[in-house]
Amino acid sequence: TWCFGHMLELAEPDEYTPDTVPRSKAGKKYWRVEDLPIIPTDWILKPKAEAKKQLAVIGKLIKQADEIVHAGDPDREGQLLVDEVLEHFHNKKPVKRFWVSAQDKVSIQRGLAALKNNQDYAGWANAARARSRADWLIGMNLSRAYTLSARRSGGSALLTVGRVQTPTLALVSARDRAIEAFVPVAYHRIRALFAHQNGSFSASWKPRLSQEGLDSEGRLINTAIADSLIAAINGKTGAITDYKTEMKTEAQPLAFALSDMTALASSQYGYSAEQCLKICQSLYETHKLTSYPRTDCAYLPQSQWADAPAVLAALKQVNPEFAALIDAANPTLKSPTWNDKKITAHHGIIPTAHLGNKSALSEPERNLYELIVRAYIAQFWPVHQYLQTRVALEVSGETFTASGKTVRQNGWKDVYPQADEDENKPAKGKAGSEEEDAGGGQHLPAMNTGEKATCTNAQRIDAQSKPPLRFTEGTLVRAMENIHRFVADPEHKKRLRDGDGIGTSATRASIISELKRRTFLETQGKQIRSSALGRALVDALPEAVKSPLLTALYERLLKAIEQGEKPLDEFVARQEAFVRTQVAEAAEGRVLLASAASGSLASGITHKKSAACVTEHACGACGSALVRRKGKAPKGGFWFGCSAFPACKQTYPETQGLPDYSKARATLAAPVPA
């Protein structure tokens, strides 16, 4: 029998707050500062509504079984999601662990023949449990703390905070601000055409370390010096100082990890991360044409290599338009993507041998399916071979370099439409450079060191430095996966690089989608940008909350739990202390965010003393600060009104100097969403 993801979930904070907390008409308890932080002593797991039917089936089967085999995914979450079901039913029967990364026949048989004791993997479950509890503590408490802090300033937005969500928002905000603050720098490049006895070629000028007129980035910004250099070399003869030619190969691209698929779907078709995941999930679940999509691995198990002839034969039937490419494929070739040592919980996304109906696919499904099919076919085409030539020469004391490339065997690149070759490749993208050697694709003539070459035409090329590119959903997913690139500290960078970034292949799309739903992020065409509200939230939060370093610390500690070196409770206790500190800091101030009434924006935290008539008490209806007033209330005297008036018209009489929540008057505003 089966599970589908986590079938139980941690209970909502309402389960842990006092029953005396006022409730809205919808039955939700109001958010109150005095209830924070919410720290469960006994964690409550509740069945998800959509999982109750299958849980009942599992419960009956457990009663009938003599022995249970745990066949969850071979990772932390896979271990926990089955273990917590067994715990839910108070299982006392023996449990074996089936642990394989591939689902082919050979791998399954090996796994069944080598079942382990499930208790041996308790550390893996505890690591996942620790991560889940810590994320709950941070998300539930800090979202409430900062939302209530903003309400005291009259804000109405729900401010969600999360260990992965918030650093992701901060990443986009920082990129947007860098672009807006960017000041282009004008600089010059020098490119020259040289005549050699065997032919002409183009080369680029390389400045000396002591070259005058360079800025801190090594760019030539002095126009007069650029012009004098051109005058000094035009028509002059120099000598070849270095000439190297070597045969190089470019291996077949790896299969798709979900992040690769997302980046390509975003750049080529403009699909969002959430759309890409839904499409891939449909190809897997509904049409059964591709393998499991929520994978962070681009490699394939060697045991599946023997299936290639059957898979290619099936692909030919499903994709007759690819018949010529499939007929030319050689299933005896083994590309670098077949590597058992690189396999994680799941292998790369590939087509299956299922004889499905391609005509039933939607256009987006067809688009991504064909990318997956081409990537698989490419594994059985030869490597791409080319002759790489590099040359350096000196003329009038100045150095010029050039490179050339001559294709000897196009190989797997013939599987892709030539015009779209770079866009279609599943391999990780490579950043281009304005400073690349001139004529990287040119055919260089044969030369020898010491031979002469004359500069026939030197030109100054005026250029401007460019700002960073805006994130797309595809590049944002890639950035989350490679978050270490955005961290300066070497030790923290290493920890993040050794992990899997922030989020997982299965959660990054939903995190971006949630940030968009909360209007912290906005899309403009393929670009994704931070909104004014999102930036204000980033500004208001302390560095400890919005930095990815929290994930680096998590990963180090979770690894120790996984290996049985650290107890679960110790890790959770540290997170509880962290949350208490952050909640206290939020309570010390009022987060000022965009006001729907005035449209103004002030970011940061101001202290309570700066608000003359605003009290420390929160409105039980919407969470905004209460204002203490005198007169006009029944029987005169003091009373409290909501600072969010007229959006919220809640009032409270004063009893012994405090708002009497039990005697609230006026129409209740909508409660702060849980």
XYZ file of C-alpha atoms in Angstrom:
674
model
C 0.000 0.000 0.000
C 1.070 3.601 -0.334
C 1.344 7.058 1.162
C 1.167 10.233 -0.893
C 3.544 12.664 0.712
C 3.128 13.476 4.400
C -0.305 12.194 5.369
C -0.171 13.812 8.778
C 0.627 17.428 9.549
C 1.543 19.466 12.585
C -1.495 21.006 14.251
C -2.268 24.700 13.878
C -1.318 27.092 16.715
C -4.985 27.257 17.785
C -4.491 23.781 19.246
C -1.900 25.139 21.678
C -3.379 28.510 22.717
C -5.822 28.921 25.635
C -9.465 28.117 25.019
C -10.315 31.533 26.477
C -8.904 33.308 23.393
C -11.807 34.993 21.519
C -12.814 33.393 18.233
C -14.098 34.839 14.991
C -17.392 33.771 13.439
C -15.369 31.328 11.343
C -14.133 29.687 14.526
C -10.516 30.878 14.292
C -8.862 32.208 17.425
C -7.689 35.811 17.241
C -3.971 36.491 17.135
C -2.739 38.120 20.353
C 0.679 39.301 21.431
C 0.214 37.805 24.883
C -0.014 34.295 23.415
C 3.425 34.490 21.809
C 5.639 32.643 21.502
C 3.627 29.457 21.018
C 5.922 26.619 22.101
C 4.296 23.161 22.107
C 5.354 20.836 24.906
C 3.691 17.845 23.213
C 3.590 18.131 19.442
C 0.246 17.245 17.878
C 0.088 15.494 14.502
C -3.277 15.406 12.737
C -4.330 13.471 9.620
C -4.723 15.607 6.525
C -8.308 15.715 5.289
C -7.409 14.257 1.898
C -5.423 11.424 3.513
C -8.015 10.060 5.960
C -9.404 7.442 3.563
C -5.994 5.999 2.707
C -4.893 6.149 6.335
C -7.884 3.982 7.232
C -6.745 1.450 4.606
C -3.198 1.456 5.992
C -4.506 1.023 9.537
C -6.475 -2.095 8.570
C -3.500 -3.588 6.731
C -1.195 -2.983 9.699
C -3.571 -4.995 11.894
C -3.463 -7.885 9.404
C 0.326 -7.858 8.947
C 2.922 -9.912 10.786
C 5.796 -7.780 9.528
C 5.919 -4.364 7.845
C 8.327 -3.177 5.159
C 8.976 0.567 5.116
C 9.490 1.502 1.431
C 9.585 5.301 1.675
C 11.973 7.425 -0.365
C 15.615 6.974 0.691
C 15.953 10.359 2.396
C 14.932 12.137 5.599
C 11.415 13.067 4.555
C 10.798 9.641 3.027
C 11.828 8.045 6.302
C 9.639 10.296 8.435
C 6.453 10.221 6.362
C 6.148 6.447 6.782
C 7.450 6.354 10.352
C 4.900 8.934 11.485
C 2.074 6.840 10.002
C 3.325 3.801 11.921
C 3.534 5.924 15.073
C 0.013 7.241 14.441
C -1.285 3.665 14.632
C 0.968 2.844 17.633
C 2.536 0.025 15.647
C 4.452 -2.554 17.696
C 5.084 -5.047 14.904
C 8.579 -5.521 13.428
C 9.489 -3.110 10.615
C 12.093 -3.681 7.915
C 13.508 -0.911 5.707
C 13.589 -1.127 1.881
C 16.109 1.497 0.703
C 16.713 1.976 -3.038
C 17.118 5.052 -5.234
C 16.012 3.541 -8.542
C 12.728 1.846 -9.394
C 13.944 -0.526 -12.111
C 13.574 -4.282 -11.710
C 17.218 -4.991 -10.839
C 17.416 -2.282 -8.170
C 14.145 -3.371 -6.586
C 15.252 -7.011 -6.440
C 18.544 -6.005 -4.823
C 16.739 -3.872 -2.266
C 14.271 -6.611 -1.375
C 17.152 -9.026 -0.890
C 18.905 -6.635 1.501
C 16.183 -5.334 3.848
C 17.504 -3.559 6.949
C 16.109 -2.935 10.406
C 13.972 0.205 10.203
C 15.289 1.366 13.574
C 18.706 1.800 11.947
C 17.263 4.828 10.154
C 15.698 6.529 13.181
C 18.210 9.365 12.895
C 16.949 10.195 9.415
C 13.376 10.483 10.674
C 14.447 12.579 13.648
C 16.360 14.962 11.376
C 13.222 15.477 9.268
C 11.130 15.835 12.425
C 13.547 18.431 13.796
C 13.429 20.434 10.566
C 9.631 20.325 10.535
C 9.268 21.482 14.132
C 11.828 24.253 13.783
C 10.170 25.558 10.615
C 6.804 25.497 12.422
C 8.216 27.445 15.366
C 9.717 30.104 13.118
C 6.885 30.345 10.621
C 3.942 30.328 13.014
C 5.449 32.568 15.686
C 7.307 35.136 13.617
C 4.489 35.497 11.088
C 2.156 36.340 13.965
C 4.682 38.510 15.791
C 5.513 40.714 12.821
C 1.941 40.852 11.544
C 0.752 42.079 14.944
C 3.668 44.511 15.103
C 2.602 45.962 11.751
C -1.034 46.101 12.844
C -0.037 48.378 15.692
C 0.986 50.837 12.968
C -2.322 50.480 11.167
C -1.070 48.022 8.549
C -3.464 45.386 7.283
C -1.181 42.937 5.474
C -0.521 39.406 6.646
C 3.271 39.180 6.999
C 4.347 35.585 6.608
C 7.867 34.718 7.716
C 9.711 31.483 7.004
C 13.201 30.010 7.072
C 13.185 29.519 3.290
C 10.526 31.978 2.178
C 12.082 35.042 3.802
C 15.673 34.570 2.496
C 14.185 33.974 -0.958
C 12.295 37.265 -0.766
C 15.443 38.994 0.516
C 17.395 37.584 -2.427
C 15.004 39.094 -4.974
C 14.806 42.383 -3.078
C 18.598 42.704 -2.987
C 18.868 41.981 -6.716
C 16.178 44.551 -7.566
C 17.855 47.223 -5.475
C 21.247 46.479 -7.006
C 19.739 46.961 -10.454
C 18.006 50.206 -9.497
C 21.130 51.604 -7.853
C 23.355 50.532 -10.729
C 25.344 53.269 -12.439
C 26.733 52.141 -15.811
C 30.436 52.597 -16.413
C 31.614 53.464 -19.911
C 34.736 51.579 -20.952
C 36.602 50.528 -24.071
C 37.705 47.274 -25.631
C 40.203 47.009 -28.445
C 39.835 44.433 -31.170
C 42.215 44.061 -34.076
C 42.382 42.160 -37.361
C 45.744 40.493 -38.023
C 47.171 39.200 -41.314
C 49.280 36.030 -41.124
C 50.862 34.270 -44.081
C 48.240 31.477 -43.734
C 45.228 33.780 -43.331
C 43.619 36.530 -41.243
C 42.118 36.371 -37.757
C 40.637 38.636 -35.100
C 42.114 39.105 -31.609
C 41.366 41.079 -28.456
C 43.695 43.323 -26.471
C 44.680 42.182 -22.971
C 45.879 44.933 -20.613
C 49.020 44.582 -18.520
C 48.723 44.642 -14.734
C 50.511 48.011 -14.713
C 48.378 49.457 -17.515
C 47.284 53.030 -16.920
C 43.677 54.097 -17.452
C 42.049 51.012 -15.888
C 39.355 51.088 -13.224
C 39.223 48.776 -10.197
C 37.559 46.084 -12.326
C 40.368 46.106 -14.881
C 38.363 47.922 -17.554
C 39.956 50.558 -19.760
C 38.029 53.779 -19.088
C 40.481 56.355 -20.458
C 39.493 57.180 -24.049
C 42.744 59.000 -24.849
C 44.825 55.992 -23.801
C 42.582 53.687 -25.855
C 43.070 55.852 -28.945
C 46.830 56.036 -28.415
C 47.018 52.241 -28.149
C 45.163 51.865 -31.426
C 47.481 54.354 -33.121
C 50.513 52.500 -31.785
C 49.524 49.109 -33.217
C 47.701 49.913 -36.466
C 49.873 48.760 -39.367
C 52.530 47.325 -37.057
C 53.904 43.804 -37.269
C 54.174 41.587 -34.242
C 55.093 37.998 -33.416
C 53.137 34.930 -32.333
C 54.112 34.221 -28.714
C 51.912 31.184 -28.105
C 49.913 28.822 -30.289
C 48.102 25.759 -28.948
C 45.720 23.339 -30.623
C 44.000 20.487 -28.818
C 41.114 18.159 -29.495
C 38.290 18.587 -26.986
C 35.069 16.758 -26.348
C 31.783 17.863 -24.844
C 29.904 15.012 -23.221
C 26.207 14.474 -23.577
C 24.167 16.762 -21.292
C 22.895 15.282 -18.054
C 19.287 14.281 -17.605
C 16.930 16.802 -16.010
C 16.759 17.615 -12.340
C 13.611 19.575 -11.550
C 15.596 22.810 -11.182
C 17.082 22.285 -14.666
C 13.625 21.698 -16.071
C 12.260 24.779 -14.299
C 15.043 27.043 -15.552
C 14.607 25.846 -19.127
C 10.807 26.019 -19.040
C 11.024 29.573 -17.690
C 13.564 30.850 -20.219
C 12.132 29.083 -23.266
C 8.389 29.152 -22.633
C 7.896 31.607 -19.785
C 6.351 28.982 -17.502
C 6.358 29.683 -13.777
C 8.027 27.280 -11.363
C 4.599 26.136 -10.190
C 3.400 25.585 -13.773
C 6.505 23.578 -14.603
C 6.036 21.329 -11.590
C 2.349 20.768 -12.389
C 3.170 19.919 -16.004
C 5.897 17.472 -15.004
C 3.646 15.949 -12.351
C 0.913 15.453 -14.954
C 3.338 13.804 -17.380
C 4.305 11.442 -14.558
C 0.992 10.733 -12.822
C -1.677 11.199 -15.473
C 0.083 10.280 -18.708
C 2.813 8.020 -17.234
C 5.202 9.203 -19.939
C 8.001 10.431 -17.669
C 9.618 9.470 -14.379
C 9.154 11.060 -10.951
C 9.709 14.825 -11.318
C 10.442 16.116 -7.805
C 14.110 15.258 -7.990
C 17.262 17.215 -7.250
C 19.401 14.714 -9.146
C 20.357 14.832 -12.839
C 22.028 11.403 -12.913
C 20.668 7.941 -13.752
C 21.352 4.559 -12.117
C 23.509 2.226 -14.191
C 20.986 -0.553 -13.660
C 18.565 1.322 -15.933
C 21.054 1.538 -18.797
C 20.059 -1.950 -19.975
C 16.481 -0.665 -20.408
C 17.561 1.786 -23.124
C 16.588 -0.353 -26.172
C 13.066 -0.870 -24.815
C 12.666 2.784 -23.875
C 13.928 3.984 -27.271
C 11.592 1.563 -29.062
C 8.646 2.888 -27.065
C 9.668 6.486 -27.730
C 9.705 5.771 -31.451
C 6.080 4.639 -31.302
C 4.935 7.540 -29.151
C 7.051 10.109 -31.032
C 7.174 9.044 -34.698
C 8.537 12.480 -35.629
C 11.739 11.526 -33.760
C 12.127 8.209 -35.605
C 15.247 9.275 -37.523
C 16.966 10.508 -34.359
C 16.085 7.309 -32.505
C 17.213 5.076 -35.369
C 20.602 6.834 -35.348
C 20.965 6.397 -31.573
C 23.372 3.774 -30.247
C 22.026 2.192 -27.018
C 25.450 0.632 -26.322
C 26.882 4.089 -25.575
C 27.062 4.984 -21.887
C 27.167 8.724 -21.203
C 28.366 10.297 -17.901
C 24.760 10.676 -16.738
C 24.777 6.962 -15.788
C 26.466 7.185 -12.403
C 25.310 5.319 -9.306
C 27.599 7.363 -7.038
C 25.723 10.561 -7.877
C 22.207 9.196 -7.341
C 20.257 10.743 -4.452
C 16.715 9.837 -3.363
C 15.496 10.027 -6.968
C 17.219 9.930 -10.346
C 16.936 12.417 -13.197
C 13.697 12.946 -15.113
C 13.557 10.675 -18.170
C 10.863 9.278 -20.474
C 9.336 5.901 -19.671
C 8.599 2.940 -21.932
C 4.860 3.509 -21.484
C 3.025 3.581 -24.826
C 0.925 6.619 -24.034
C -1.098 8.856 -26.308
C 0.921 11.946 -27.135
C -2.051 13.578 -28.841
C -3.738 13.745 -25.426
C -1.072 16.126 -24.154
C -1.711 19.841 -23.816
C 0.701 22.169 -25.589
C 2.716 22.879 -22.393
C 2.852 19.151 -21.628
C 4.015 18.407 -25.157
C 6.685 21.114 -24.954
C 8.286 19.769 -21.784
C 7.825 16.133 -22.756
C 9.739 16.680 -25.983
C 12.589 18.333 -24.075
C 12.800 15.285 -21.818
C 12.681 12.921 -24.797
C 15.441 14.771 -26.663
C 17.643 14.768 -23.568
C 17.242 10.992 -23.276
C 17.931 10.324 -26.964
C 21.045 12.525 -26.719
C 22.544 10.079 -24.205
C 22.951 7.563 -27.035
C 24.549 9.865 -29.569
C 28.334 10.366 -29.774
C 30.152 13.080 -27.862
C 30.580 16.469 -29.492
C 34.192 16.852 -30.718
C 35.955 20.022 -31.729
C 39.445 21.363 -32.269
C 40.192 24.191 -29.821
C 42.911 26.624 -30.874
C 44.322 29.475 -28.802
C 46.831 32.042 -29.943
C 48.647 34.937 -28.273
C 50.751 37.545 -30.030
C 52.626 40.688 -29.141
C 52.721 43.841 -31.236
C 54.277 47.150 -30.182
C 54.561 45.819 -26.637
C 50.834 45.022 -26.401
C 49.347 41.537 -25.991
C 46.428 40.217 -28.039
C 44.701 36.833 -27.735
C 42.219 34.881 -29.837
C 40.558 31.493 -29.808
C 39.080 29.356 -32.534
C 36.859 26.308 -32.676
C 36.554 23.804 -35.487
C 33.853 21.143 -35.096
C 35.046 17.664 -36.011
C 31.972 15.723 -34.886
C 28.710 17.423 -33.972
C 27.534 14.316 -32.131
C 24.626 14.669 -29.708
C 24.093 18.306 -30.662
C 22.375 17.047 -33.816
C 19.547 15.830 -31.568
C 18.591 19.446 -30.898
C 17.325 22.022 -33.404
C 20.454 23.948 -34.320
C 18.999 27.392 -33.728
C 17.804 26.439 -30.247
C 20.717 24.247 -29.248
C 21.838 26.258 -26.212
C 18.282 26.862 -25.009
C 17.323 23.187 -25.219
C 20.347 21.742 -23.466
C 19.523 20.345 -20.026
C 23.055 21.076 -18.836
C 23.699 23.887 -16.402
C 23.982 27.239 -18.157
C 27.300 29.034 -18.445
C 27.547 32.759 -18.021
C 28.972 34.606 -20.971
C 31.513 37.402 -20.697
C 32.111 40.595 -22.583
C 35.813 39.941 -22.200
C 35.930 36.580 -23.953
C 38.640 36.086 -26.531
C 37.689 37.514 -29.868
C 36.268 35.220 -32.461
C 35.646 32.211 -30.237
C 33.965 30.472 -33.163
C 36.376 31.571 -35.864
C 38.651 29.229 -37.792
C 42.213 30.209 -36.962
C 44.947 29.628 -39.553
C 47.801 27.286 -38.744
C 50.643 29.180 -37.061
C 53.865 28.596 -35.175
C 55.443 30.457 -32.295
C 57.733 33.240 -33.539
C 55.971 33.771 -36.858
C 54.936 37.284 -37.890
C 51.442 38.806 -38.039
C 50.551 42.365 -39.051
C 47.749 44.470 -37.575
C 45.660 45.596 -40.528
C 42.786 47.198 -38.640
C 42.539 47.998 -34.922
C 39.270 49.364 -33.591
C 38.042 50.848 -30.331
C 34.807 49.242 -29.201
C 32.863 51.441 -26.806
C 30.862 49.531 -24.218
C 29.030 50.027 -20.955
C 28.952 47.814 -17.919
C 25.625 46.083 -17.440
C 23.517 45.686 -14.306
C 22.709 42.243 -12.924
C 19.839 40.485 -14.658
C 16.413 40.404 -13.042
C 15.410 37.048 -11.678
C 13.008 34.860 -13.590
C 11.291 32.040 -11.758
C 13.727 29.647 -13.379
C 16.840 31.571 -12.349
C 15.378 32.159 -8.874
C 14.938 28.407 -8.388
C 18.545 27.966 -9.522
C 19.652 30.683 -7.067
C 17.807 28.957 -4.207
C 19.527 25.715 -5.146
C 22.929 27.465 -5.243
C 22.396 29.954 -2.423
C 26.064 29.621 -1.395
C 26.980 31.875 -4.326
C 25.276 34.769 -2.555
C 27.114 34.334 0.760
C 30.503 35.934 1.435
C 31.707 34.089 4.541
C 33.842 31.100 3.372
C 32.718 28.744 6.157
C 29.031 29.509 5.689
C 29.477 29.304 1.925
C 30.944 25.814 2.292
C 28.111 24.615 4.527
C 25.509 25.862 2.106
C 27.362 24.449 -0.893
C 27.619 21.033 0.771
C 23.846 21.076 1.344
C 21.049 21.448 -1.177
C 20.579 25.208 -0.933
C 17.377 26.561 0.587
C 14.154 24.678 0.052
C 14.011 21.408 -1.855
C 13.210 20.446 -5.419
C 9.704 19.601 -4.210
C 9.050 22.849 -2.304
C 10.762 25.717 -4.172
C 7.938 26.195 -6.664
C 5.339 26.415 -3.890
C 7.495 28.877 -1.928
C 7.731 31.225 -4.908
C 4.019 30.796 -5.565
C 3.210 31.684 -1.947
C 5.390 34.802 -2.098
C 3.478 35.859 -5.194
C 0.129 35.067 -3.604
C 1.018 37.216 -0.630
C 1.990 39.992 -3.113
C 5.545 40.090 -1.770
C 6.711 39.202 -5.295
C 5.299 40.350 -8.621
C 5.822 39.139 -12.168
C 6.435 41.294 -15.223
C 6.634 39.091 -18.281
C 9.251 36.454 -17.495
C 10.801 38.612 -14.771
C 9.994 38.346 -11.090
C 10.411 41.381 -8.815
C 9.935 42.328 -5.197
C 6.911 44.492 -4.420
C 6.974 47.558 -2.155
C 5.348 45.444 0.546
C 7.914 42.682 0.094
C 10.830 45.097 0.364
C 9.374 46.749 3.437
C 9.035 43.368 5.107
C 12.648 42.535 4.289
C 13.760 45.878 5.738
C 11.740 45.345 8.912
C 13.047 41.864 9.687
C 16.321 41.236 11.528
C 19.223 39.760 9.614
C 19.024 36.486 11.535
C 15.568 35.818 10.067
C 16.194 36.781 6.445
C 19.662 35.313 6.020
C 20.217 31.887 4.418
C 22.810 31.245 7.112
C 20.052 29.843 9.289
C 19.758 27.027 6.751
C 23.534 26.491 6.902
C 23.314 26.139 10.679
C 20.279 23.858 10.342
C 22.019 21.547 7.925
C 25.056 21.066 10.152
C 22.888 20.221 13.148
C 20.420 18.075 11.191
C 23.290 16.036 9.793
C 24.420 15.342 13.350
C 20.883 14.240 14.287
C 20.699 12.032 11.209
C 23.911 10.303 12.230
C 22.780 9.918 15.839
C 25.386 12.348 17.189
C 22.893 14.950 18.494
C 19.463 14.494 20.111
C 16.312 15.883 18.532
C 15.250 17.736 21.696
C 18.508 19.679 21.914
C 18.055 21.029 18.391
C 14.422 21.999 18.985
C 15.337 23.710 22.258
C 17.838 25.893 20.402
C 15.184 26.891 17.912
C 12.764 27.675 20.738
C 15.339 30.042 22.248
C 15.876 31.681 18.865
C 12.128 32.179 18.402
C 11.710 33.661 21.892
C 14.390 36.234 21.122
C 12.877 37.176 17.755
C 9.346 37.442 19.152
C 10.610 39.707 21.942
C 12.323 41.962 19.402
C 9.168 42.165 17.310
C 7.156 43.067 20.412
C 9.558 45.920 21.161
C 8.561 47.823 18.066
C 5.974 48.528 15.423
C 6.686 47.438 11.851
C 5.732 50.237 9.501
C 4.586 48.993 6.120
C 2.636 50.246 3.135
C -0.655 51.774 4.239
C -3.661 50.975 2.072
C -5.265 54.256 3.155
C -2.389 56.618 2.413
C -0.311 54.618 -0.017
C 2.786 55.750 1.884
C 5.683 53.475 2.674
C 7.968 53.638 5.648
C 10.080 50.605 6.353
C 11.837 49.601 9.514
C 10.863 49.319 13.146
C 9.901 52.254 15.370
C 9.529 52.056 19.111
C 6.164 52.179 20.829
C 6.945 55.489 22.541
C 6.883 57.310 19.199
C 3.133 56.709 18.825
C 1.589 59.273 21.194
C -2.012 58.021 21.500
C -1.470 54.414 20.464
C -1.377 51.832 23.250
C 0.444 48.547 23.512
C -2.847 46.663 23.394
C -3.931 44.929 20.192
C -7.395 44.842 18.666
C -8.935 41.423 19.147
C -10.563 41.614 15.710
C -7.721 42.594 13.421
C -4.591 42.827 15.569
C -3.994 46.558 15.052
C -3.017 48.749 17.987
C -5.767 50.144 20.209
C -6.080 53.879 20.827
C -7.215 55.079 24.277
C -9.897 57.747 23.986
C -12.211 59.761 26.251
C -15.858 60.814 25.892
C -18.801 59.856 23.669
C -18.654 56.281 24.834
C -21.678 55.169 26.882
C -21.518 56.657 30.387
C -18.467 58.734 29.373
C -14.981 57.905 30.664
C -12.192 56.233 28.781
C -12.528 53.583 26.105
C -10.397 51.943 23.438
C -10.863 52.078 19.676
C -9.055 50.301 16.872
C -6.336 52.359 15.159
C -7.324 50.771 11.844
C -10.635 52.702 11.836
C -12.639 52.926 9.568
C -11.536 49.538 8.148
C -12.085 48.108 11.635
C -14.703 49.728 13.913
C -14.115 47.593 16.971
C -14.258 49.327 20.376
C -13.751 48.181 23.962
C -14.730 49.749 27.285
C -11.965 50.358 29.798
C -11.884 48.263 32.943
C -9.204 49.046 35.506
C -7.164 50.851 32.853
C -7.272 47.954 30.371
C -9.472 47.189 27.339
C -12.239 44.773 28.306
C -12.158 42.252 25.468
C -15.175 40.400 26.837
C -17.373 43.437 26.161
C -16.297 44.261 22.622
C -18.671 46.519 20.715
C -19.273 47.283 17.033
C -19.008 44.926 14.088
C -16.034 42.604 14.272
C -13.488 43.027 11.516
C -12.156 39.955 9.786
C -9.642 38.198 12.025
C -6.016 38.002 11.080
C -5.838 34.852 8.903
C -4.208 31.930 10.630
